[in-house]
Each structure stands twice: as structure tokens, then as C-alpha cells.
Tab-separated table of C-alpha atoms in Angstrom:
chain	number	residue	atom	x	y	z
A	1	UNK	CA	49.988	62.898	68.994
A	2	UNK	CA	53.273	63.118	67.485
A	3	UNK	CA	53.500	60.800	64.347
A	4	UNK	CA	57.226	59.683	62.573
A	5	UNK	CA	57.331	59.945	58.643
A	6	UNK	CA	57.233	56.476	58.116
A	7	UNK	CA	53.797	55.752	59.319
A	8	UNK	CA	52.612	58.912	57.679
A	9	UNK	CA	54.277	57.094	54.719
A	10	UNK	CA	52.941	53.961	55.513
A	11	UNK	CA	49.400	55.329	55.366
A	12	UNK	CA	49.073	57.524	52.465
A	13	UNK	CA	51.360	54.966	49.871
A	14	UNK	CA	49.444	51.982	47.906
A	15	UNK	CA	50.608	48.466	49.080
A	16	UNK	CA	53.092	46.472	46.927
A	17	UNK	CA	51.054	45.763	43.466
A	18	UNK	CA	51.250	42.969	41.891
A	19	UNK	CA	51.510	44.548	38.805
A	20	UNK	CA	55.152	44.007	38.196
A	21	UNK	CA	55.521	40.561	39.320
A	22	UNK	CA	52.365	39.730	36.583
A	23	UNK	CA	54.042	41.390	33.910
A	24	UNK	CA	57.653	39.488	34.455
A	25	UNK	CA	55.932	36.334	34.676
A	26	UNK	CA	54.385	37.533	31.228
A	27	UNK	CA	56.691	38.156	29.502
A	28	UNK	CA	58.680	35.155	30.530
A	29	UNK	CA	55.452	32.502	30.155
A	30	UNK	CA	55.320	34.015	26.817
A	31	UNK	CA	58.670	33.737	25.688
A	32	UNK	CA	58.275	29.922	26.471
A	33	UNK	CA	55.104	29.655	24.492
A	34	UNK	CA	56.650	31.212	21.347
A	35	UNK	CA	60.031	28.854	22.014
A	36	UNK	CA	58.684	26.021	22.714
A	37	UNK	CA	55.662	25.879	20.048
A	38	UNK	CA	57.088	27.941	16.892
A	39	UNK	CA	61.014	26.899	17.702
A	40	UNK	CA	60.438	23.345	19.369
A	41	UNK	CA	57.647	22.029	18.016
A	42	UNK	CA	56.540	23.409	15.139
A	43	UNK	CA	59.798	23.983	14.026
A	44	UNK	CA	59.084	27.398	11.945
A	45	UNK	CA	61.544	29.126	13.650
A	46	UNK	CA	65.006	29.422	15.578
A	47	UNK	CA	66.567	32.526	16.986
A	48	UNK	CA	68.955	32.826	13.465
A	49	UNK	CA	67.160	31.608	10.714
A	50	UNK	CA	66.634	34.442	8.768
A	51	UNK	CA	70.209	35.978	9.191
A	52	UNK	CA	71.033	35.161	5.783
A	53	UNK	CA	68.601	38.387	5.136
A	54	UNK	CA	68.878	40.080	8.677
A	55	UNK	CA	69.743	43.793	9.456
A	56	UNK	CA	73.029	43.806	11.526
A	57	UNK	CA	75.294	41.184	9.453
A	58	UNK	CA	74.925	38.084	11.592
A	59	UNK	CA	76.186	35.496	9.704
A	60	UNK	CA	73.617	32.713	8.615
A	61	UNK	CA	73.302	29.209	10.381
A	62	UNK	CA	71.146	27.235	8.049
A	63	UNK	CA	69.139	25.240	10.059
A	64	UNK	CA	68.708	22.674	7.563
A	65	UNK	CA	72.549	21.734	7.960
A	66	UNK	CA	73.537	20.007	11.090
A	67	UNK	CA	76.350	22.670	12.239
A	68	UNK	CA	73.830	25.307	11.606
A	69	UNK	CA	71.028	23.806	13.437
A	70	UNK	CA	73.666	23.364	16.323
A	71	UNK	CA	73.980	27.250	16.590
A	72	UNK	CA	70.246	27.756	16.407
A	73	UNK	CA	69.888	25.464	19.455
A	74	UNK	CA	72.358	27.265	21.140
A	75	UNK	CA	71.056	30.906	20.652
A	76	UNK	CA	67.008	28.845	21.406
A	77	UNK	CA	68.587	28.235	24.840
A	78	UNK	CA	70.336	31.656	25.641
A	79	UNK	CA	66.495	32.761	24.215
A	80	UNK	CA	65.017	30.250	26.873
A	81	UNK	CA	67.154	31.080	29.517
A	82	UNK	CA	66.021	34.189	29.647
A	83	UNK	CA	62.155	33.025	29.444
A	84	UNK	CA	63.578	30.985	32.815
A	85	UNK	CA	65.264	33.984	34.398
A	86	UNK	CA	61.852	36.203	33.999
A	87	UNK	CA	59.757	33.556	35.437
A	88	UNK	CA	61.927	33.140	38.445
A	89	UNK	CA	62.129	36.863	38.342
A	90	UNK	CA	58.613	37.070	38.325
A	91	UNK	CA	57.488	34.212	40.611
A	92	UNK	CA	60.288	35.969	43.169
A	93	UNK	CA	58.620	39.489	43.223
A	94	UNK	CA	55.242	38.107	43.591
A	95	UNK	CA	56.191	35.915	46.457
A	96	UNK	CA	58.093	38.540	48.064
A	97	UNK	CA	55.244	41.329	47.840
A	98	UNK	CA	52.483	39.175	48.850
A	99	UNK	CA	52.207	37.794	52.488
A	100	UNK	CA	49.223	36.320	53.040
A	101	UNK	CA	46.623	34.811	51.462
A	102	UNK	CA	48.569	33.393	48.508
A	103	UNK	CA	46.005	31.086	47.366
A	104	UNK	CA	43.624	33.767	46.237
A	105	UNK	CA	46.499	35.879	44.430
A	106	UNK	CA	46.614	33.101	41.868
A	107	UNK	CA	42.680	32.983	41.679
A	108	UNK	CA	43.119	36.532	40.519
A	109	UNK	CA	41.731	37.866	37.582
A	110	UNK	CA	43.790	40.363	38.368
A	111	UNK	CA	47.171	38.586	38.374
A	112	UNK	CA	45.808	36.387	35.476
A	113	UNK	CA	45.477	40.476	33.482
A	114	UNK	CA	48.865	41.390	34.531
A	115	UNK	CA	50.462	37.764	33.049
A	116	UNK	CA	48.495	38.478	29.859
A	117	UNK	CA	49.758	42.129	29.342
A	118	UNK	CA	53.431	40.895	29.919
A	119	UNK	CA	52.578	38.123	27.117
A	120	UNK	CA	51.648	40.798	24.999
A	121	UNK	CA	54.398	42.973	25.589
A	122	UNK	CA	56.328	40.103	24.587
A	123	UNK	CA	55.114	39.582	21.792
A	124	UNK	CA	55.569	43.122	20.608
A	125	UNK	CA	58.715	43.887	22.006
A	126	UNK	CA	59.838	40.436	20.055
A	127	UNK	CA	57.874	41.120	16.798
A	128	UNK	CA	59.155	44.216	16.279
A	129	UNK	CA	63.014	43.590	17.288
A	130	UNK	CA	63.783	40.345	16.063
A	131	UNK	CA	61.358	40.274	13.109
A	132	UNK	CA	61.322	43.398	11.810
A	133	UNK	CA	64.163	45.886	13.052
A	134	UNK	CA	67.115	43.273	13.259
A	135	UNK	CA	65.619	40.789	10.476
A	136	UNK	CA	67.164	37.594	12.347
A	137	UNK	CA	63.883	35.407	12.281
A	138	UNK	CA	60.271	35.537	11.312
A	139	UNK	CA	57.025	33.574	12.794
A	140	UNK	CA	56.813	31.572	9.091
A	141	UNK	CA	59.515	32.831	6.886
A	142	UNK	CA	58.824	32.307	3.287
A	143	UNK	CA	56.674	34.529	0.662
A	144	UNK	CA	53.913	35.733	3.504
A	145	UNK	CA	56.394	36.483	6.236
A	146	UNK	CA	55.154	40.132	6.612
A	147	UNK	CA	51.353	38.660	6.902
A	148	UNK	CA	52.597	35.902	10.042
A	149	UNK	CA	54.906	38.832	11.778
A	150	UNK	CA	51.584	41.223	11.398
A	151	UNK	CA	49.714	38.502	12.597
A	152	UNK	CA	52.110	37.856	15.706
A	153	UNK	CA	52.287	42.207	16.395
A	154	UNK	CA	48.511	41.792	16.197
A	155	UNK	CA	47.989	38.687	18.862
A	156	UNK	CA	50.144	40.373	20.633
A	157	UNK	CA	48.266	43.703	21.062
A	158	UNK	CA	45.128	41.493	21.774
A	159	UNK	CA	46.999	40.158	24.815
A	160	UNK	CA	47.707	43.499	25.844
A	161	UNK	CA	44.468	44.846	25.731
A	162	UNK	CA	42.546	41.806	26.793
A	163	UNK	CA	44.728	41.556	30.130
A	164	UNK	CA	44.456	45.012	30.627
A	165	UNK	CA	40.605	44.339	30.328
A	166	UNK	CA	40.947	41.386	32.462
A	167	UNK	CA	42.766	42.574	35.862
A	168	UNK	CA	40.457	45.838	35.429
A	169	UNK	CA	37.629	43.979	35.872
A	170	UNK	CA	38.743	41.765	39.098
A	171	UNK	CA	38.377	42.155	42.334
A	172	UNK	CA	41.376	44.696	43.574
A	173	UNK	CA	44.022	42.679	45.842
A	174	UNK	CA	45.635	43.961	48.538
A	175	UNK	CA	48.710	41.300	49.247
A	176	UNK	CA	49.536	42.694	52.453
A	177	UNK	CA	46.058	42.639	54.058
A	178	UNK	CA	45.602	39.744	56.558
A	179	UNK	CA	43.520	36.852	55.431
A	180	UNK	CA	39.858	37.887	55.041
A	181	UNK	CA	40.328	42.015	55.113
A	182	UNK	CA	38.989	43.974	51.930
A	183	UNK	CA	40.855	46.498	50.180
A	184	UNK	CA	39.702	49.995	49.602
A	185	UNK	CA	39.044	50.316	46.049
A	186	UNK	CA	41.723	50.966	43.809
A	187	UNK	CA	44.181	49.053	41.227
A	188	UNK	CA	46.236	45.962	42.271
């Protein structure tokens, strides 16, 4: 009747969450939303264009000159090669904590939640560092830059809240269980 610490262990901790591994992949899905639609597309933005007013003394790449557009695109792909690194990140702890029945992690509202809180922390995290405590680029800069940043801090809180909302209300997921065994209730 003797038992060893790690199955007491074993049987009073919570299996691997996929909390984490939702929130990386987040944060990282979100950085390549913002990059590729405000920098790439839409073209409001780079990583330096508002140095010329900026906090910390970066000096200003004017992105309407070709040598200062070239150091925009540079510091855009440092910016999206660290979007890449937190999806791999991300897609590496989720594989990695669940073991079977992959297909329905993905179905999750609950993994879908975590992905949307790590969007909005992204969005905050980036809104308030690079727009508004280090000054080196806004969403729209020009004379309502304080209204798009607000507006950016603000979608960005709705994420948080609405994945919050969103893996709260799915079905809890236990990635260890074997195929077709229901977890005890409790938060994924």
C-alpha cells in the first residue's frame, strides 16, 4: 500500500494546460496581423517611423526616402522574426503538452480563447511600449495619433476579454487523456 511521491504527484497536479502554448501562439499570430496589415499592406506604419519624435533618441529613418525605408524593413523583419519565433514557440509547447487527440485541441474554443488573449496582450504590451512609452511608431501617425493608439489599447483589451470569455465557456481539455476520456471539470 506503499505509494512513491511521484504518483502522489501525479494524481493531485492538473495536466499540462494549454494555456501557455495559446497565449505564445497569440501573441505571435498577432504580431503578424499588425506587421503584415498596418506595416505591409497598409503601409501606416514601420517599426521607426515616428523616431523623429520618439522617447529614447533613435535617430529617424524617413520612410519616404529610400535609405530610410531600407532601415524600416530591416527593423519590420527583426519585428517579424520574432512574430515567427513565438509561433514556433507556441506551436512547439502545444505539440509537446498534448498527446492525443490533436484534432480536437484545435476545435477548441478553448485554445481558440487562449490565442485571442495572447493577441490582446499583444496588442497592449505593443501599444503601450512602442506607441506611447518609447514614441518610435504609431497605428496612423498624423494629427489623431492618440485617437488610433487608443483605439489599438482598446481592440486590444477586447481581445483579452473576449478570449478570456471564449476558452471559459468551452469544453475543458485534458491533452493527456486518451482519445475519448472526459476530463473532470476544471480550466484547460
Amino acid at each position: 500500500m506503499a505509494s512513491t511521491t511521484g504518483e502522489t504527484r501525479a494524481a493531485t497536479t492538473a495536466p499540462n494546460s494549454i494555456r501557455l502554448p495559446g497565449i505564445v501562439l497569440g501573441v505571435g499570430l498577432g504580431g503578424f496581423v499588425d506587421g503584415i496589415l498596418l506595416h505591409q499592406l497598409l503601409q501606416w506604419h514601420h517599426m521607426l517611423t515616428s523616431t523623429n519624435d520618439d522617447r529614447i533618441g533613435v535617430k529617424y529613418y524617413d520612410p519616404n526616402t529610400v535609405s530610410g525605408l531600407e532601415m524600416n524593413t530591416v527593423w519590420d523583419g527583426v519585428f517579424h522574426t520574432v512574430c515567427w519565433i513565438a509561433v514556433l514557440l507556441g506551436l512547439g509547447l502545444l505539440y509537446s503538452r498534448v498527446t492525443h487527440n490533436r484534432r480536437a485541441v484545435w476545435a477548441s474554443r478553448v485554445l481558440w480563447g487562449w490565442i485571442l488573449v495572447g493577441w490582446g496582450l499583444f496588442n497592449l504590451v505593443e501599444g503601450v511600449l512602442d506607441h506611447h512609452i518609447l514614441g518610435i511608431h504609431h497605428v496612423y501617425a498624423g494629427p489623431h495619433q492618440a485617437w488610433w493608439d487608443a483605439g489599438f489599447l482598446a481592440l486590444g483589451a477586447l481581445f483579452l476579454l473576449g478570449g478570456h470569455l471564449l476558452q471559459r465557456g468551452g469544453q475543458p481539455f485534458d491533452p493527456d487523456a486518451p482519445r475519448g476520456t472526459a476530463r473532470p471539470r476544471g480550466r484547460a
